[in-house]
PDB file of C-alpha atoms in Angstrom:
ATOM      1  CA  UNK A   1       0.000   0.000   0.000  1.00 45.00           C
ATOM      2  CA  UNK A   2       2.843   2.379   0.876  1.00 50.00           C
ATOM      3  CA  UNK A   3       4.329   1.863  -2.594  1.00 56.00           C
ATOM      4  CA  UNK A   4       1.056   2.880  -4.237  1.00 50.00           C
ATOM      5  CA  UNK A   5       0.845   6.043  -2.130  1.00 46.00           C
ATOM      6  CA  UNK A   6       4.472   6.895  -2.886  1.00 52.00           C
ATOM      7  CA  UNK A   7       3.930   6.559  -6.636  1.00 45.00           C
ATOM      8  CA  UNK A   8       0.815   8.745  -6.503  1.00 44.00           C
ATOM      9  CA  UNK A   9       2.544  11.355  -4.337  1.00 47.00           C
ATOM     10  CA  UNK A  10       5.849  11.495  -6.263  1.00 49.00           C
ATOM     11  CA  UNK A  11       5.761  14.923  -7.899  1.00 52.00           C
ATOM     12  CA  UNK A  12       8.870  14.101  -9.966  1.00 58.00           C
ATOM     13  CA  UNK A  13       7.116  11.135 -11.581  1.00 54.00           C
ATOM     14  CA  UNK A  14       5.439  12.205 -14.819  1.00 60.00           C
ATOM     15  CA  UNK A  15       1.780  11.242 -14.851  1.00 58.00           C
ATOM     16  CA  UNK A  16       1.510  10.802 -11.079  1.00 56.00           C
ATOM     17  CA  UNK A  17      -1.345  12.511  -9.253  1.00 54.00           C
ATOM     18  CA  UNK A  18       1.100  14.821  -7.471  1.00 59.00           C
ATOM     19  CA  UNK A  19       2.797  15.782 -10.745  1.00 61.00           C
ATOM     20  CA  UNK A  20      -0.533  16.558 -12.429  1.00 67.00           C
ATOM     21  CA  UNK A  21      -1.636  18.694  -9.494  1.00 64.00           C
ATOM     22  CA  UNK A  22       1.716  20.493  -9.448  1.00 67.00           C
ATOM     23  CA  UNK A  23       1.385  21.364 -13.130  1.00 74.00           C
ATOM     24  CA  UNK A  24      -2.168  22.585 -12.605  1.00 80.00           C
ATOM     25  CA  UNK A  25      -0.997  24.854  -9.784  1.00 81.00           C
ATOM     26  CA  UNK A  26       1.819  26.177 -11.941  1.00 81.00           C
ATOM     27  CA  UNK A  27      -0.646  26.951 -14.728  1.00 83.00           C
ATOM     28  CA  UNK A  28      -2.464  29.168 -12.225  1.00 83.00           C
ATOM     29  CA  UNK A  29       0.826  30.828 -11.324  1.00 86.00           C
ATOM     30  CA  UNK A  30       1.637  31.581 -14.978  1.00 84.00           C
ATOM     31  CA  UNK A  31      -1.822  33.138 -15.374  1.00 84.00           C
ATOM     32  CA  UNK A  32      -1.025  35.434 -12.458  1.00 82.00           C
ATOM     33  CA  UNK A  33       2.257  36.372 -14.176  1.00 84.00           C
ATOM     34  CA  UNK A  34       0.427  37.350 -17.341  1.00 81.00           C
ATOM     35  CA  UNK A  35      -0.039  41.027 -16.566  1.00 82.00           C
ATOM     36  CA  UNK A  36       3.448  41.667 -15.211  1.00 90.00           C
ATOM     37  CA  UNK A  37       6.101  43.367 -17.371  1.00 90.00           C
ATOM     38  CA  UNK A  38       9.459  41.784 -18.106  1.00 92.00           C
ATOM     39  CA  UNK A  39      12.231  41.561 -17.031  1.00 95.00           C
ATOM     40  CA  UNK A  40      10.767  39.796 -14.007  1.00 96.00           C
ATOM     41  CA  UNK A  41      12.603  38.882 -10.817  1.00 97.00           C
ATOM     42  CA  UNK A  42      11.338  35.948  -8.732  1.00 98.00           C
ATOM     43  CA  UNK A  43      12.693  34.825  -5.367  1.00 99.00           C
ATOM     44  CA  UNK A  44      11.852  31.189  -4.655  1.00 98.00           C
ATOM     45  CA  UNK A  45      11.993  30.526  -0.922  1.00 99.00           C
ATOM     46  CA  UNK A  46      13.083  26.932  -0.364  1.00 98.00           C
ATOM     47  CA  UNK A  47      12.849  26.043  -4.050  1.00 96.00           C
ATOM     48  CA  UNK A  48      14.913  23.919  -6.411  1.00 96.00           C
ATOM     49  CA  UNK A  49      16.287  24.294  -9.898  1.00 96.00           C
ATOM     50  CA  UNK A  50      14.642  20.973 -10.825  1.00 93.00           C
ATOM     51  CA  UNK A  51      11.213  22.407 -10.082  1.00 91.00           C
ATOM     52  CA  UNK A  52      11.632  25.277 -12.542  1.00 94.00           C
ATOM     53  CA  UNK A  53      13.104  22.913 -15.130  1.00 93.00           C
ATOM     54  CA  UNK A  54      10.089  20.655 -14.743  1.00 88.00           C
ATOM     55  CA  UNK A  55       7.768  23.627 -15.212  1.00 88.00           C
ATOM     56  CA  UNK A  56       9.594  24.811 -18.347  1.00 88.00           C
ATOM     57  CA  UNK A  57      11.042  28.000 -16.862  1.00 91.00           C
ATOM     58  CA  UNK A  58      14.719  27.025 -16.981  1.00 90.00           C
ATOM     59  CA  UNK A  59      15.281  29.212 -20.054  1.00 87.00           C
ATOM     60  CA  UNK A  60      12.300  31.552 -19.750  1.00 90.00           C
ATOM     61  CA  UNK A  61      13.207  34.810 -21.461  1.00 90.00           C
ATOM     62  CA  UNK A  62      13.034  37.892 -19.274  1.00 94.00           C
ATOM     63  CA  UNK A  63      12.685  35.924 -16.023  1.00 95.00           C
ATOM     64  CA  UNK A  64      15.428  35.598 -13.399  1.00 97.00           C
ATOM     65  CA  UNK A  65      14.987  33.338 -10.389  1.00 98.00           C
ATOM     66  CA  UNK A  66      16.883  33.379  -7.095  1.00 98.00           C
ATOM     67  CA  UNK A  67      16.633  30.179  -5.050  1.00 99.00           C
ATOM     68  CA  UNK A  68      16.973  30.616  -1.280  1.00 99.00           C
ATOM     69  CA  UNK A  69      17.866  27.539   0.773  1.00 98.00           C
ATOM     70  CA  UNK A  70      19.795  26.792   3.950  1.00 97.00           C
ATOM     71  CA  UNK A  71      22.809  26.000   1.765  1.00 97.00           C
ATOM     72  CA  UNK A  72      23.913  27.421  -1.558  1.00 97.00           C
ATOM     73  CA  UNK A  73      23.839  24.990  -4.498  1.00 95.00           C
ATOM     74  CA  UNK A  74      25.437  24.989  -7.939  1.00 96.00           C
ATOM     75  CA  UNK A  75      22.990  25.869 -10.703  1.00 97.00           C
ATOM     76  CA  UNK A  76      23.016  24.882 -14.363  1.00 95.00           C
ATOM     77  CA  UNK A  77      20.970  27.677 -15.906  1.00 96.00           C
ATOM     78  CA  UNK A  78      21.981  31.264 -16.523  1.00 94.00           C
ATOM     79  CA  UNK A  79      18.683  32.753 -15.386  1.00 96.00           C
ATOM     80  CA  UNK A  80      18.958  31.100 -11.953  1.00 97.00           C
ATOM     81  CA  UNK A  81      21.016  31.858  -8.877  1.00 98.00           C
ATOM     82  CA  UNK A  82      21.293  29.988  -5.586  1.00 98.00           C
ATOM     83  CA  UNK A  83      21.954  31.723  -2.274  1.00 98.00           C
ATOM     84  CA  UNK A  84      22.004  30.619   1.360  1.00 98.00           C
ATOM     85  CA  UNK A  85      19.405  32.068   3.684  1.00 98.00           C
ATOM     86  CA  UNK A  86      16.797  31.494   6.362  1.00 99.00           C
ATOM     87  CA  UNK A  87      13.222  31.473   5.025  1.00 99.00           C
ATOM     88  CA  UNK A  88      12.067  33.299   8.150  1.00 99.00           C
ATOM     89  CA  UNK A  89      14.464  36.213   7.645  1.00 98.00           C
ATOM     90  CA  UNK A  90      15.693  36.247   4.020  1.00 99.00           C
ATOM     91  CA  UNK A  91      18.814  37.986   5.231  1.00 98.00           C
ATOM     92  CA  UNK A  92      20.883  39.833   2.672  1.00 96.00           C
ATOM     93  CA  UNK A  93      17.910  40.496   0.389  1.00 98.00           C
ATOM     94  CA  UNK A  94      16.862  44.137   0.053  1.00 98.00           C
ATOM     95  CA  UNK A  95      13.285  45.279   0.553  1.00 99.00           C
ATOM     96  CA  UNK A  96      11.145  45.086  -2.611  1.00 98.00           C
ATOM     97  CA  UNK A  97      14.072  43.819  -4.677  1.00 98.00           C
ATOM     98  CA  UNK A  98      11.879  41.205  -6.405  1.00 98.00           C
ATOM     99  CA  UNK A  99       8.584  41.348  -8.256  1.00 97.00           C
ATOM    100  CA  UNK A 100       7.299  38.057  -6.792  1.00 96.00           C
ATOM    101  CA  UNK A 101       8.137  35.969  -3.736  1.00 98.00           C
ATOM    102  CA  UNK A 102       7.326  32.333  -4.516  1.00 97.00           C
ATOM    103  CA  UNK A 103       7.244  29.289  -2.256  1.00 97.00           C
ATOM    104  CA  UNK A 104       6.055  25.750  -2.882  1.00 95.00           C
ATOM    105  CA  UNK A 105       5.405  23.414   0.082  1.00 94.00           C
ATOM    106  CA  UNK A 106       7.990  24.996   2.377  1.00 98.00           C
ATOM    107  CA  UNK A 107       6.111  26.967   5.028  1.00 99.00           C
ATOM    108  CA  UNK A 108       4.988  23.788   6.793  1.00 98.00           C
ATOM    109  CA  UNK A 109       8.668  22.972   7.483  1.00 98.00           C
ATOM    110  CA  UNK A 110       9.924  26.220   9.064  1.00 98.00           C
ATOM    111  CA  UNK A 111       8.713  25.704  12.646  1.00 97.00           C
ATOM    112  CA  UNK A 112       5.719  26.737  14.711  1.00 98.00           C
ATOM    113  CA  UNK A 113       3.032  29.250  13.757  1.00 98.00           C
ATOM    114  CA  UNK A 114       5.199  32.174  14.892  1.00 98.00           C
ATOM    115  CA  UNK A 115       7.981  30.976  12.569  1.00 99.00           C
ATOM    116  CA  UNK A 116       5.477  30.636   9.736  1.00 99.00           C
ATOM    117  CA  UNK A 117       4.334  34.220  10.344  1.00 99.00           C
ATOM    118  CA  UNK A 118       7.955  35.364  10.225  1.00 99.00           C
ATOM    119  CA  UNK A 119       8.423  33.648   6.858  1.00 99.00           C
ATOM    120  CA  UNK A 120       5.346  35.383   5.440  1.00 99.00           C
ATOM    121  CA  UNK A 121       6.554  38.746   6.772  1.00 98.00           C
ATOM    122  CA  UNK A 122       9.976  38.195   5.186  1.00 99.00           C
ATOM    123  CA  UNK A 123       8.374  37.362   1.836  1.00 99.00           C
ATOM    124  CA  UNK A 124       6.222  40.495   2.065  1.00 98.00           C
ATOM    125  CA  UNK A 125       9.315  42.552   2.761  1.00 99.00           C
ATOM    126  CA  UNK A 126      11.222  41.467  -0.348  1.00 99.00           C
ATOM    127  CA  UNK A 127       8.378  41.505  -2.902  1.00 98.00           C
ATOM    128  CA  UNK A 128       4.992  43.198  -3.348  1.00 96.00           C
ATOM    129  CA  UNK A 129       3.388  39.951  -4.604  1.00 95.00           C
ATOM    130  CA  UNK A 130       3.402  36.501  -3.018  1.00 96.00           C
ATOM    131  CA  UNK A 131       2.535  33.092  -4.433  1.00 95.00           C
ATOM    132  CA  UNK A 132       2.622  30.412  -1.748  1.00 96.00           C
ATOM    133  CA  UNK A 133       1.402  26.815  -1.901  1.00 95.00           C
ATOM    134  CA  UNK A 134       1.017  24.519   1.097  1.00 96.00           C
ATOM    135  CA  UNK A 135      -0.883  21.289   1.819  1.00 95.00           C
ATOM    136  CA  UNK A 136      -4.203  21.445   3.652  1.00 95.00           C
ATOM    137  CA  UNK A 137      -4.003  20.293   7.269  1.00 97.00           C
ATOM    138  CA  UNK A 138      -7.417  18.652   6.970  1.00 96.00           C
ATOM    139  CA  UNK A 139      -6.661  16.468   3.963  1.00 94.00           C
ATOM    140  CA  UNK A 140      -6.984  12.897   5.300  1.00 94.00           C
ATOM    141  CA  UNK A 141      -3.661  11.571   3.959  1.00 94.00           C
ATOM    142  CA  UNK A 142      -0.701  13.422   5.443  1.00 96.00           C
ATOM    143  CA  UNK A 143       1.381  14.266   2.325  1.00 93.00           C
ATOM    144  CA  UNK A 144       4.881  13.846   3.786  1.00 96.00           C
ATOM    145  CA  UNK A 145       4.463  10.684   5.839  1.00 97.00           C
ATOM    146  CA  UNK A 146       1.689   9.287   3.600  1.00 94.00           C
ATOM    147  CA  UNK A 147      -0.174   7.956   6.615  1.00 96.00           C
ATOM    148  CA  UNK A 148      -3.886   8.673   7.147  1.00 96.00           C
ATOM    149  CA  UNK A 149      -4.534  11.386   9.762  1.00 98.00           C
ATOM    150  CA  UNK A 150      -0.896  11.301  10.908  1.00 98.00           C
ATOM    151  CA  UNK A 151      -0.994  15.052  11.599  1.00 98.00           C
ATOM    152  CA  UNK A 152      -3.723  14.601  14.211  1.00 98.00           C
ATOM    153  CA  UNK A 153      -2.025  11.857  16.204  1.00 98.00           C
ATOM    154  CA  UNK A 154      -0.384  12.701  19.545  1.00 98.00           C
ATOM    155  CA  UNK A 155       3.370  13.240  19.341  1.00 98.00           C
ATOM    156  CA  UNK A 156       3.956  10.004  21.224  1.00 98.00           C
ATOM    157  CA  UNK A 157       2.022   8.004  18.624  1.00 99.00           C
ATOM    158  CA  UNK A 158       3.799   9.688  15.704  1.00 99.00           C
ATOM    159  CA  UNK A 159       7.180   8.953  17.265  1.00 99.00           C
ATOM    160  CA  UNK A 160       6.186   5.317  17.866  1.00 98.00           C
ATOM    161  CA  UNK A 161       5.211   4.889  14.204  1.00 98.00           C
ATOM    162  CA  UNK A 162       8.362   6.590  12.924  1.00 98.00           C
ATOM    163  CA  UNK A 163      10.588   4.302  14.983  1.00 98.00           C
ATOM    164  CA  UNK A 164       8.920   1.184  13.599  1.00 98.00           C
ATOM    165  CA  UNK A 165       8.066   1.908   9.975  1.00 97.00           C
ATOM    166  CA  UNK A 166       9.268   3.712   6.875  1.00 96.00           C
ATOM    167  CA  UNK A 167       6.590   6.347   6.353  1.00 96.00           C
ATOM    168  CA  UNK A 168       6.238   8.195   3.065  1.00 94.00           C
ATOM    169  CA  UNK A 169       9.521   9.906   2.218  1.00 88.00           C
ATOM    170  CA  UNK A 170      11.068   9.171   5.629  1.00 96.00           C
ATOM    171  CA  UNK A 171      13.171   6.147   6.487  1.00 96.00           C
ATOM    172  CA  UNK A 172      12.523   4.361   9.745  1.00 98.00           C
ATOM    173  CA  UNK A 173      14.022   6.464  12.540  1.00 98.00           C
ATOM    174  CA  UNK A 174      16.773   4.697  14.458  1.00 95.00           C
ATOM    175  CA  UNK A 175      16.559   6.562  17.770  1.00 97.00           C
ATOM    176  CA  UNK A 176      14.110   8.543  19.875  1.00 98.00           C
ATOM    177  CA  UNK A 177      15.811  11.905  19.316  1.00 98.00           C
ATOM    178  CA  UNK A 178      15.612  11.625  15.516  1.00 98.00           C
ATOM    179  CA  UNK A 179      12.032  10.375  15.654  1.00 98.00           C
ATOM    180  CA  UNK A 180      10.908  13.340  17.769  1.00 98.00           C
ATOM    181  CA  UNK A 181      12.736  15.773  15.490  1.00 98.00           C
ATOM    182  CA  UNK A 182      11.145  14.239  12.390  1.00 98.00           C
ATOM    183  CA  UNK A 183       7.669  14.168  13.936  1.00 98.00           C
ATOM    184  CA  UNK A 184       7.967  17.873  14.770  1.00 97.00           C
ATOM    185  CA  UNK A 185       9.465  18.825  11.397  1.00 97.00           C
ATOM    186  CA  UNK A 186       6.104  19.367   9.678  1.00 98.00           C
ATOM    187  CA  UNK A 187       3.349  21.721  10.823  1.00 98.00           C
ATOM    188  CA  UNK A 188       0.488  21.795   8.331  1.00 98.00           C
ATOM    189  CA  UNK A 189      -1.698  24.893   8.102  1.00 98.00           C
ATOM    190  CA  UNK A 190      -5.477  25.075   8.129  1.00 97.00           C
ATOM    191  CA  UNK A 191      -7.520  27.401   5.917  1.00 96.00           C
ATOM    192  CA  UNK A 192      -8.255  29.640   8.913  1.00 97.00           C
ATOM    193  CA  UNK A 193      -4.557  29.912   9.749  1.00 98.00           C
ATOM    194  CA  UNK A 194      -3.782  30.804   6.137  1.00 97.00           C
ATOM    195  CA  UNK A 195      -6.424  33.514   6.345  1.00 97.00           C
ATOM    196  CA  UNK A 196      -4.686  34.908   9.442  1.00 98.00           C
ATOM    197  CA  UNK A 197      -1.329  34.878   7.653  1.00 98.00           C
ATOM    198  CA  UNK A 198      -2.781  36.359   4.448  1.00 97.00           C
ATOM    199  CA  UNK A 199      -5.836  38.443   5.422  1.00 96.00           C
ATOM    200  CA  UNK A 200      -5.975  40.259   2.065  1.00 93.00           C
ATOM    201  CA  UNK A 201      -4.924  37.399  -0.216  1.00 94.00           C
ATOM    202  CA  UNK A 202      -6.928  35.287  -2.600  1.00 93.00           C
ATOM    203  CA  UNK A 203      -6.794  31.687  -1.401  1.00 94.00           C
ATOM    204  CA  UNK A 204      -7.398  28.908  -3.916  1.00 89.00           C
ATOM    205  CA  UNK A 205      -8.608  25.564  -2.599  1.00 88.00           C
ATOM    206  CA  UNK A 206      -7.452  22.613  -4.657  1.00 77.00           C
ATOM    207  CA  UNK A 207     -10.049  20.138  -5.902  1.00 74.00           C
ATOM    208  CA  UNK A 208      -9.419  16.797  -7.603  1.00 62.00           C
TER     209      UNK A 208
END
């Protein structure tokens, strides 16, 4: 069963459910780009070069993309740059130095709700427009551990499962410390919490 879930949830696998949904989301993003003049500067908080390659933006004319991650990485494309930074601060990036701040399935990994608010504030600081995607807390299948209702289990139960099974994209945890750290590494947001973080934003709910 886990193998089936992994294949469906593998967004790198062409034709998988996750890949189709990712492309549909990106189509929405490109629609939002439609009215913006070029050259266009995008900062991708926690993003990868592979993502933009997959979406066909690796050589997009008039678009430059800066990838911000905890560590700098080598990039293959001239319109991309990788820098090291904290998603909650975006240190070293000037105010309003980008047209769009973009983030795909990252905010649920930055910490507690206060940390998530800090990330949103940092994105607002560096760009006047934000596009942010995150899984819905109330979707029955937790998208990282691929275990039904995992996000609602007590910490003790999540740790127990992680120490005994390979769950989703995570190998079986070998010790209690790692299991606790992994269990706490994802904090999914609800619609109401998103509305608090983005009171003036348009929020799209995904249907499939």
